Amino acid sequence: MVEVFNLEGMSVYKLRSGDKENFSVAELEGKGLPCGIYFVRIKKAHGIETAKLLIC
């Protein structure tokens, strides 16, 4: 599962693993998210990864 959070910790986008196989930042730009810093949390079978994302 891929989940994107804003700086306030609110979930702004969620993609379940069964929905698609690939995730692209272009999908977020099409959702009308304003420019800014976001955090992406990716949950996999072997753990969780979190990364910072800048959309501009």
Tab-separated table of C-alpha atoms in Angstrom:
chain	number	residue	atom	x	y	z
A	1	MET	CA	0.000	0.000	0.000
A	2	VAL	CA	1.165	3.535	-0.802
A	3	GLU	CA	-0.073	6.389	1.339
A	4	VAL	CA	0.817	10.086	1.029
A	5	PHE	CA	0.624	12.499	3.965
A	6	ASN	CA	0.892	16.273	4.143
A	7	LEU	CA	3.054	18.049	6.726
A	8	GLU	CA	0.175	18.011	9.215
A	9	GLY	CA	0.044	14.221	9.082
A	10	MET	CA	-3.254	14.046	7.198
A	11	SER	CA	-3.596	11.362	4.551
A	12	VAL	CA	-4.105	12.992	1.127
A	13	TYR	CA	-3.767	9.948	-1.140
A	14	LYS	CA	-4.005	6.201	-0.671
A	15	LEU	CA	-3.314	3.414	-3.164
A	16	ARG	CA	-3.938	-0.165	-2.122
A	17	SER	CA	-1.585	-2.772	-3.558
A	18	GLY	CA	-4.431	-4.626	-5.286
A	19	ASP	CA	-5.528	-1.511	-7.212
A	20	LYS	CA	-2.397	-1.147	-9.380
A	21	GLU	CA	1.081	-2.541	-9.650
A	22	ASN	CA	2.905	0.763	-10.236
A	23	PHE	CA	2.852	4.139	-8.512
A	24	SER	CA	3.816	7.386	-10.230
A	25	VAL	CA	4.217	10.905	-8.868
A	26	ALA	CA	2.305	12.096	-11.939
A	27	GLU	CA	-0.805	10.492	-10.405
A	28	LEU	CA	-0.512	12.870	-7.442
A	29	GLU	CA	-0.086	15.925	-9.650
A	30	GLY	CA	-3.331	14.996	-11.394
A	31	LYS	CA	-5.169	14.899	-8.047
A	32	GLY	CA	-4.801	18.659	-7.648
A	33	LEU	CA	-2.459	18.589	-4.678
A	34	PRO	CA	-0.825	21.981	-4.097
A	35	CYS	CA	2.925	22.420	-4.321
A	36	GLY	CA	4.633	21.434	-1.121
A	37	ILE	CA	6.375	18.770	0.909
A	38	TYR	CA	4.690	15.424	1.465
A	39	PHE	CA	5.661	12.103	2.990
A	40	VAL	CA	5.149	8.810	1.192
A	41	ARG	CA	4.738	5.614	3.218
A	42	ILE	CA	5.111	2.356	1.333
A	43	LYS	CA	4.044	-0.810	3.117
A	44	LYS	CA	5.510	-4.040	1.790
A	45	ALA	CA	5.458	-7.605	3.008
A	46	HIS	CA	8.942	-7.199	4.515
A	47	GLY	CA	8.502	-3.767	6.127
A	48	ILE	CA	7.571	-0.115	5.814
A	49	GLU	CA	9.518	2.610	4.007
A	50	THR	CA	8.928	6.346	4.347
A	51	ALA	CA	10.316	9.030	2.021
A	52	LYS	CA	9.978	12.773	1.587
A	53	LEU	CA	8.330	13.990	-1.628
A	54	LEU	CA	8.373	17.497	-3.094
A	55	ILE	CA	5.595	18.377	-5.522
A	56	CYS	CA	5.998	21.615	-7.431
